[in-house]
Short mmCIF file of C-alpha atoms and ligand atoms in Angstrom, two decimals:
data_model
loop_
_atom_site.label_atom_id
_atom_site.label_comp_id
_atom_site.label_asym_id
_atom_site.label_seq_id
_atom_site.Cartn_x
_atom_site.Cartn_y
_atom_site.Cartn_z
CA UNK E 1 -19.25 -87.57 67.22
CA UNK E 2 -16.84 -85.97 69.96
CA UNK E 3 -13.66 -84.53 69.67
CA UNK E 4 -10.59 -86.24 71.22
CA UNK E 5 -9.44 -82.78 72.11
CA UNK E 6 -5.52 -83.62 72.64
CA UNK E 7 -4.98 -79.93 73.01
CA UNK E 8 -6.50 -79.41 75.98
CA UNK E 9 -5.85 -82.30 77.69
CA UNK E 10 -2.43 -81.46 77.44
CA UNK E 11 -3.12 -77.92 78.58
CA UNK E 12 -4.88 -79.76 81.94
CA UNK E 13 -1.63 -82.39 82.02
CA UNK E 14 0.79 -79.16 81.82
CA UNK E 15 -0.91 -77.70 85.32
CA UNK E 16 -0.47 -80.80 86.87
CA UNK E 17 2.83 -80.77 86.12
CA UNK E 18 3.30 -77.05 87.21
CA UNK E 19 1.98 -77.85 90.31
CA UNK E 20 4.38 -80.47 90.78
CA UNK E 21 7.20 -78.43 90.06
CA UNK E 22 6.13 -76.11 92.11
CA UNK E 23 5.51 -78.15 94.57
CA UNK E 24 9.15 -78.95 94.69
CA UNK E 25 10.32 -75.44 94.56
CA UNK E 26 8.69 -75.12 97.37
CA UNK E 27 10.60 -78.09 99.26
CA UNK E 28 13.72 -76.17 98.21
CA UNK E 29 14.25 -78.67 95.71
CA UNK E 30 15.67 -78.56 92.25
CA UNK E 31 13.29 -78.77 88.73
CA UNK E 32 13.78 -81.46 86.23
CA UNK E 33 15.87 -80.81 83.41
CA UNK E 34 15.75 -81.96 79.64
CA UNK E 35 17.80 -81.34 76.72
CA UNK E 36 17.15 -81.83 73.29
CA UNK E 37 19.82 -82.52 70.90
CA UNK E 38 19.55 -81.34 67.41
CA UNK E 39 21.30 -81.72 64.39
CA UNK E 40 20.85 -79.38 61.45
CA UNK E 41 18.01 -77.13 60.80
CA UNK E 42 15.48 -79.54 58.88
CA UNK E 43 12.04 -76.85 59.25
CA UNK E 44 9.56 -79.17 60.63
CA UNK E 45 12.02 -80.30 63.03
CA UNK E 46 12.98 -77.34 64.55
CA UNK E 47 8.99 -76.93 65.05
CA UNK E 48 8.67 -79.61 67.12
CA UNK E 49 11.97 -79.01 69.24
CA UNK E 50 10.35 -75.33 69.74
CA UNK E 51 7.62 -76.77 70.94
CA UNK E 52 8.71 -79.20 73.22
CA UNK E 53 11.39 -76.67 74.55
CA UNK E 54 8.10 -74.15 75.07
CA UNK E 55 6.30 -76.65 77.01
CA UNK E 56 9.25 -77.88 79.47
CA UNK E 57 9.96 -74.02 79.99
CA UNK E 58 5.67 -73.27 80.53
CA UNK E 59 5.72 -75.93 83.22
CA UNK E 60 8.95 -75.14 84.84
CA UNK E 61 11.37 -77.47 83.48
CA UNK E 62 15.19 -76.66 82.49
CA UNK E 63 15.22 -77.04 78.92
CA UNK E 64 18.47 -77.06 77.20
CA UNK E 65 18.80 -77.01 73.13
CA UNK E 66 22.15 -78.54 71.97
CA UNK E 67 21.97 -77.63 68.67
CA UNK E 68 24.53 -79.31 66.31
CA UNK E 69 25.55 -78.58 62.70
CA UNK E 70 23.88 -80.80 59.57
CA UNK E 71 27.96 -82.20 58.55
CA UNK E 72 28.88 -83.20 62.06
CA UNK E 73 30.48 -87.03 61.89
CA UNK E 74 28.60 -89.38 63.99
CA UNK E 75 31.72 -89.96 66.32
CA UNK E 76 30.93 -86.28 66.98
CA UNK E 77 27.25 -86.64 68.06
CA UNK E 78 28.36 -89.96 70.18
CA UNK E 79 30.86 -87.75 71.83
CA UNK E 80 28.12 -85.53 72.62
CA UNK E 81 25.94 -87.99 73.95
CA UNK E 82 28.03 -89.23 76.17
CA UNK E 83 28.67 -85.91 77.55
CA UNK E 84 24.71 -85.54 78.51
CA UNK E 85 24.62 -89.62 79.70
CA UNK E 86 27.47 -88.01 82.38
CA UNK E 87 25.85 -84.91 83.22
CA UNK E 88 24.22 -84.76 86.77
CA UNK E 89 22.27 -82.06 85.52
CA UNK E 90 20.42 -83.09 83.00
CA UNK E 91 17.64 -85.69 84.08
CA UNK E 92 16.95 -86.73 80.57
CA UNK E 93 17.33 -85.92 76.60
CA UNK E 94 16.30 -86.94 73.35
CA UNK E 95 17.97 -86.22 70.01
CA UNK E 96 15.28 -85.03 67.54
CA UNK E 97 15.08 -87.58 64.36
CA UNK E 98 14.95 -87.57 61.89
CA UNK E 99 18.94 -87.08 61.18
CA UNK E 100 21.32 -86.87 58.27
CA UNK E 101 21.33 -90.00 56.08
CA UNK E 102 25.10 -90.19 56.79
CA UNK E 103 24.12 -90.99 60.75
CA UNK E 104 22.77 -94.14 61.84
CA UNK E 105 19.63 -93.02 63.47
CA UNK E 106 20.09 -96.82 65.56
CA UNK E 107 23.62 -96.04 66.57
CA UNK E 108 22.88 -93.12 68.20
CA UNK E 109 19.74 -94.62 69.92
CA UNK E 110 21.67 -97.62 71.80
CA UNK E 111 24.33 -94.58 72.70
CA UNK E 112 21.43 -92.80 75.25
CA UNK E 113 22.03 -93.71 78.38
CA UNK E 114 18.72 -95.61 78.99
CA UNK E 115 17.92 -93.83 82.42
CA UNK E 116 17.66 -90.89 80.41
CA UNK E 117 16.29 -91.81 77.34
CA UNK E 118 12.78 -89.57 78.00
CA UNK E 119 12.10 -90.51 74.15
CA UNK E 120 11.65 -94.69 75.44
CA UNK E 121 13.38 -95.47 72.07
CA UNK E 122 16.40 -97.13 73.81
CA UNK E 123 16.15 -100.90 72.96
CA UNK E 124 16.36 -101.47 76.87
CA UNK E 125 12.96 -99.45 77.59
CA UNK E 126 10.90 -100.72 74.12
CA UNK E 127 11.90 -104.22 76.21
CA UNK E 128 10.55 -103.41 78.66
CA UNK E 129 7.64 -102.08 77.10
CA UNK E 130 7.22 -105.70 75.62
CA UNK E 131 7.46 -107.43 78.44
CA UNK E 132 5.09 -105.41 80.53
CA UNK E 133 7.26 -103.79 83.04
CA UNK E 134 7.77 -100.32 84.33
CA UNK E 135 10.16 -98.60 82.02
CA UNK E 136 10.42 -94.99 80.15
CA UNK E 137 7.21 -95.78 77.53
CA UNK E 138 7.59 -94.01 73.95
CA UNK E 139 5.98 -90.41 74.22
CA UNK E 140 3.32 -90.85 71.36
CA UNK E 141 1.63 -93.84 72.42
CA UNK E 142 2.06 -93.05 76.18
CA UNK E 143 -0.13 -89.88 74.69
CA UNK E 144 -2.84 -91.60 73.09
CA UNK E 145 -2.70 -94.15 75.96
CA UNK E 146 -3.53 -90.94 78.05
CA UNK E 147 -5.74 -89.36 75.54
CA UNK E 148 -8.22 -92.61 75.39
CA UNK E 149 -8.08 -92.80 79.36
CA UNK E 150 -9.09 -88.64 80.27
CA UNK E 151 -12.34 -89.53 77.97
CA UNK E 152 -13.41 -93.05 79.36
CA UNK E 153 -12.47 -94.97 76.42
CA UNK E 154 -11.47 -98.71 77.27
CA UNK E 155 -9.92 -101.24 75.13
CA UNK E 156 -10.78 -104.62 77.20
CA UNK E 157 -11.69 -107.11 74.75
CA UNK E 158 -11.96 -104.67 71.81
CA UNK E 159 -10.55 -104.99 68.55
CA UNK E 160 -7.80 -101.86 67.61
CA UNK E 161 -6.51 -101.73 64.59
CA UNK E 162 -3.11 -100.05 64.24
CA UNK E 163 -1.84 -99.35 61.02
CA UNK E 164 2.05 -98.51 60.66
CA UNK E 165 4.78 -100.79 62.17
CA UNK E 166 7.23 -98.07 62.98
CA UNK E 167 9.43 -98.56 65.82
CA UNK E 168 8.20 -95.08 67.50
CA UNK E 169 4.42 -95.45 67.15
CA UNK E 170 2.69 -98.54 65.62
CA UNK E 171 5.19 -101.68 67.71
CA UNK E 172 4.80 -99.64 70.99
CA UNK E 173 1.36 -98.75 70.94
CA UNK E 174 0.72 -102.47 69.94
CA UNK E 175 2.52 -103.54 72.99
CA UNK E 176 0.72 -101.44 75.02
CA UNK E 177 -3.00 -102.12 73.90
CA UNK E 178 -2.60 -106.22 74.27
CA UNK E 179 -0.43 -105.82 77.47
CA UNK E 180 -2.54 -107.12 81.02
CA UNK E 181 -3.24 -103.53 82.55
CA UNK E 182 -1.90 -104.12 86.04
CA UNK E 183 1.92 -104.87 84.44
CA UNK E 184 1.72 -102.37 82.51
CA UNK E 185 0.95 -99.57 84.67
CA UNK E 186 1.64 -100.96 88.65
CA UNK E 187 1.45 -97.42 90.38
CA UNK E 188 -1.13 -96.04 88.16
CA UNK E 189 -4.48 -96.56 88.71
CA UNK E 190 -6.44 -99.96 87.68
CA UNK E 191 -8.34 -97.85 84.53
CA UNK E 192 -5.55 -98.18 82.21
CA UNK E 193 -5.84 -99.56 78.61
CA UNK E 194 -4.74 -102.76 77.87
CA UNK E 195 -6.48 -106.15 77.28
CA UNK E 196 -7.32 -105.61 73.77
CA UNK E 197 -6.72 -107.76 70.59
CA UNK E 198 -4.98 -105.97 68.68
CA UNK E 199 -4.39 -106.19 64.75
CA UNK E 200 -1.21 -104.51 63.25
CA UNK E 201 -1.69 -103.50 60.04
CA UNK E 202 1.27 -102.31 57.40
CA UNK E 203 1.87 -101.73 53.85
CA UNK E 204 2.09 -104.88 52.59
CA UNK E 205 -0.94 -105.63 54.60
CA UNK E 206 -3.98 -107.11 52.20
CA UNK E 207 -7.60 -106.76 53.29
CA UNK E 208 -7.29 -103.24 54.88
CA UNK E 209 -10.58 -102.40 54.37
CA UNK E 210 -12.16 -105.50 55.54
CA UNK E 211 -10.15 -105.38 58.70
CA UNK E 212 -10.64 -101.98 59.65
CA UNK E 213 -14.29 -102.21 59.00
CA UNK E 214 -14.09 -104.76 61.95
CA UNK E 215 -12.30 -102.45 64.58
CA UNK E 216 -13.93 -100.77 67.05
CA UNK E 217 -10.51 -98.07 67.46
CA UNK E 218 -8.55 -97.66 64.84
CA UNK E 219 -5.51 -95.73 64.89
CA UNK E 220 -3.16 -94.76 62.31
CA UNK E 221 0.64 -93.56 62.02
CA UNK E 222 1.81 -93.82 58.36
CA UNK E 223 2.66 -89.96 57.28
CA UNK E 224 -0.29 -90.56 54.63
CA UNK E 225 -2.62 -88.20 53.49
CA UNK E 226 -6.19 -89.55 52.95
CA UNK E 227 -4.95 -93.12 53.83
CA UNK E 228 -7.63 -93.79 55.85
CA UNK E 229 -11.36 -93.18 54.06
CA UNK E 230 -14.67 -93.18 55.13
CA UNK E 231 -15.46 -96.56 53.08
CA UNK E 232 -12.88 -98.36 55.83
CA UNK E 233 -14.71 -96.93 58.65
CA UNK E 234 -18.00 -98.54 60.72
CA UNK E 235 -20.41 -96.67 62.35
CA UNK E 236 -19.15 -95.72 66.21
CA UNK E 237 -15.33 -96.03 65.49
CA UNK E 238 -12.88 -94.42 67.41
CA UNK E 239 -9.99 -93.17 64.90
CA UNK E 240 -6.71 -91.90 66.20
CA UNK E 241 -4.55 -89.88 63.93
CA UNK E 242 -0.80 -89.50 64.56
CA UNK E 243 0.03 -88.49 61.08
CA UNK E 244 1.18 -84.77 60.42
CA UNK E 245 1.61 -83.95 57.07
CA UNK E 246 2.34 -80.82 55.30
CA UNK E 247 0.26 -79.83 52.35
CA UNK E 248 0.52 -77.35 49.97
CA UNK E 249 -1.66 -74.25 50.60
CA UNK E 250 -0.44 -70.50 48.80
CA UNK E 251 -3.67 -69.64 50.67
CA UNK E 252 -2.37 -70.08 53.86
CA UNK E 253 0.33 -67.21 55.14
CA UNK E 254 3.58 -70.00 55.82
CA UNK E 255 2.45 -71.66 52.25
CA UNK E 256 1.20 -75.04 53.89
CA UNK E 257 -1.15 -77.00 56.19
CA UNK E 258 -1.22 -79.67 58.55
CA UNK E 259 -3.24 -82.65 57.61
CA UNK E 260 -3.36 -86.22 59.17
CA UNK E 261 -3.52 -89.75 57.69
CA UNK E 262 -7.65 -89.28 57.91
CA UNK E 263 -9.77 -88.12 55.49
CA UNK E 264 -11.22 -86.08 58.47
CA UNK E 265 -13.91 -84.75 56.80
CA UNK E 266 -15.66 -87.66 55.54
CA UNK E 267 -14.44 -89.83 58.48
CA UNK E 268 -15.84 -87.57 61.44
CA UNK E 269 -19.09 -88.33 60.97
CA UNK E 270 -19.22 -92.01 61.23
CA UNK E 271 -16.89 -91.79 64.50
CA UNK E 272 -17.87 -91.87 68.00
CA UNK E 273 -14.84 -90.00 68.78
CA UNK E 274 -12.24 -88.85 66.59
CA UNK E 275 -8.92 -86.77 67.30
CA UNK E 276 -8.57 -83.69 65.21
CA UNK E 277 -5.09 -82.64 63.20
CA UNK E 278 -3.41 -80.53 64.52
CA UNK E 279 -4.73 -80.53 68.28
CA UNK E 280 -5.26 -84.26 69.00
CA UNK E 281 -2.08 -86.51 68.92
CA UNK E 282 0.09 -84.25 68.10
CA UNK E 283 0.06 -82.31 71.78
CA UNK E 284 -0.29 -85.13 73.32
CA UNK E 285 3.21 -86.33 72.14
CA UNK E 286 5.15 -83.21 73.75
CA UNK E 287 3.19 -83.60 77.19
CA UNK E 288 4.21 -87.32 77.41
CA UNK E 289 7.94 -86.03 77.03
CA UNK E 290 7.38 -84.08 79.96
CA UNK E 291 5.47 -86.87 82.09
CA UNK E 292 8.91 -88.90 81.24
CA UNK E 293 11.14 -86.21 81.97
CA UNK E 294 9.17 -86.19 85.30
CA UNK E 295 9.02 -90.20 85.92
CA UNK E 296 13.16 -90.20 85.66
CA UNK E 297 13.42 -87.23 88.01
CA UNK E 298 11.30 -88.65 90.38
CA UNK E 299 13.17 -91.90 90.59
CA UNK E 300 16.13 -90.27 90.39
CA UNK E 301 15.44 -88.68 93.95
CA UNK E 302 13.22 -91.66 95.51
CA UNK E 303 16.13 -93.98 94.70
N1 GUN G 401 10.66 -87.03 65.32
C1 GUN G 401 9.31 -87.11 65.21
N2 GUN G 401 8.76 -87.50 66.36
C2 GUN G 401 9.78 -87.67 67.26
C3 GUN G 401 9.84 -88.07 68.62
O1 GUN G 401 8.83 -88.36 69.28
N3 GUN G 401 11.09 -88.13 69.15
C4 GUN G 401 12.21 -87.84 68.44
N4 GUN G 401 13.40 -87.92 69.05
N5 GUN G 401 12.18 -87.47 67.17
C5 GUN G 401 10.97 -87.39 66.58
#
C-alpha cells in the first residue's frame, strides 16, 4: 500500500508556481491576485480561508480577505460581488461556503463573474466542465485529477466509483473521469485521466457494497465518518478521501481531530494506494485554487 501523499505534491505544485511568479517579476510584470470573501466567523471556515490565504501569499500571490459580518443581507454580499467582478485588480475570488441559511448559497454563485470564478462553481464553467471544454474546473477534483496523475494512476477503461452527488465534488469529478482526455485537457499533456466508466453513487443508492467491491478507484465525498469500511473494499483499490470531519478528542490540545469518510485503518491495507486525512485531498484542494488563480491570469494577459 502507498500513500497518495497530497501534502507534498502540493508542496512540489507550490514551487512551480513560485517559479512562475517569479518568473514574471522578473519580466517586470505584475503577480496574480485572489480574494476570498467571507462571511461570518464559522471556525472551520476561517481554517480553510487561512490556509488558502497562506498558500497564495507562500507562492507570491496577492491575497485579499474581504471579510463580511454573519447578519449582512444578501443584497449586501451581491453589492460586494459586483465590486470584485469590476475590479482590474483582482484576477479572481471565491466566497467561502458554507454561508448563513438566510443567503442563497446559488444566488450568490450565478453573481461571480465567471472569468473570475477560481472556485469553477459558476454554472457557466461546471458547463463547461460537462461538455468537455476548457473552462475554470472545480478546485477539489482538479486536485485529485492532479493527485492520481503525479503517481501514474490512469483511469482508461476502469471502473471509479464516486460516492456523493454534491455539486462541488462528486458531479464534477464524475464529469471529469468519463470525459475523452484530449477535450478535457487540450494544452495539457496527453496523460490526463479520463476514459473511465464511472458509477455515481449517493444516499439513496442500494447495493453500495456490491458496487464498490467492483471498483478499481473509489473515491468518496460525503462528510461521513467510517462510511466507507473495509468489507466494501477489494484487494488493490485505490480510495480517495475528500471528507474532513471533526471528531471529538479532549486528548488532543484544540479538543478535536480530523478524520475522513474512510475507515483508514482497516481500509489501508487492502489498498494499492490510499490518500491519508489530513494530507491527501485536503492540500490538494488549496493548490488547485492557486493553479486557477494562475490559468485566469494567464489568459487574462495572452488575450
Ligand atoms: N467550502 C468547503 N470547500 C470549499 C471550496 O472548495 N470552495 C468554497 N468556496 N467553499 C468551500
Amino acid at each position: 500500500m502507498e500513500i497518495l501523499d497530497g501534502k507534498h505534491i502540493a508542496q512540489t505544485i507550490r514551487q512551480e508556481l513560485h517559479e512562475q511568479v517569479e518568473s514574471l517579476i522578473r519580466r517586470g510584470m505584475r503577480v496574480p491576485s485572489l480574494a476570498i470573501v467571507q462571511v461570518g466567523n464559522n471556525p472551520a471556515s476561517t481554517t480553510y480561508v487561512t490556509n488558502k490565504l497562506k498558500a497564495c501569499r507562500e507562492v507570491g500571490f496577492n491575497a485579499r480577505l474581504v471579510s463580511l459580518p454573519a447578519d449582512i443581507s444578501q443584497q449586501q454580499l451581491l453589492a460586494k460581488i459586483n465590486e470584485l467582478n469590476s475590479d482590474n485588480s483582482i484576477d479572481g475570488f471565491i466566497v467561502q461556503l458554507p454561508l448563513p441559511s438566510h443567503i442563497n448559497e446559488t444566488t450568490v454563485t450565478c453573481a461571480i463573474n465567471y472569468h473570475k470564478d477560481v472556485d469553477g462553481l459558476h454554472p457557466h464553467n461546471v458547463g463547461l466542465t460537462a461538455l468537455g471544454l476548457p473552462g475554470i474546473v472545480s478546485a477539489t477534483p482538479r486536485g485529485i485529477r492532479e493527485l492520481l496523475m503525479r503517481y501514474g494512476i490512469t483511469t482508461e477503461g476502469k471502473h471509479v466509483v464516486v460516492i456523493g452527488r454534491s455539486n462541488i465534488v462528486g458531479k464534477p469529478m464524475a464529469m471529469l473521469l468519463m470525459q475523452k482526455p484530449y477535450l478535457s485537457l487540450p494544452k495539457m499533456s496527453a496523460a490526463s485521466l479520463g476514459d473511465a466508466t464511472v458509477t455515481l453513487c449517493h444516499s439513496k443508492t442500494r447495493n453500495l457494497k456490491q458496487i464498490c467491491l467492483t471498483a478499481d478507484i473509489i473515491i468518496v465525498a460525503v462528510g461521513q465518518p467510517n462510511l466507507l469500511t473495509a468489507d466494501m473494499v477489494s484487494e488493490g483499490t485505490v480510495v480517495v478521501d475528500v471528507g474532513i470531519n471533526r471528531i471529538d478528542d479532549p486528548s488532543s490540545e484544540k479538543g478535536y481531530r480530523l478524520v475522513g469518510d474512510v475507515d483508514f485503518q482497516h481500509v489501508a491495507p487492502k489498498c494499492s494506494f490510499i490518500t491519508p486525512v489530513p494530507g491527501g485531498v485536503g492540500p490538494m484542494t488549496i493548490v488547485s485554487l492557486l493553479q486557477n488563480t494562475m490559468q485566469v491570469y494567464m489568459d487574462s494577459i495572452t488575450v
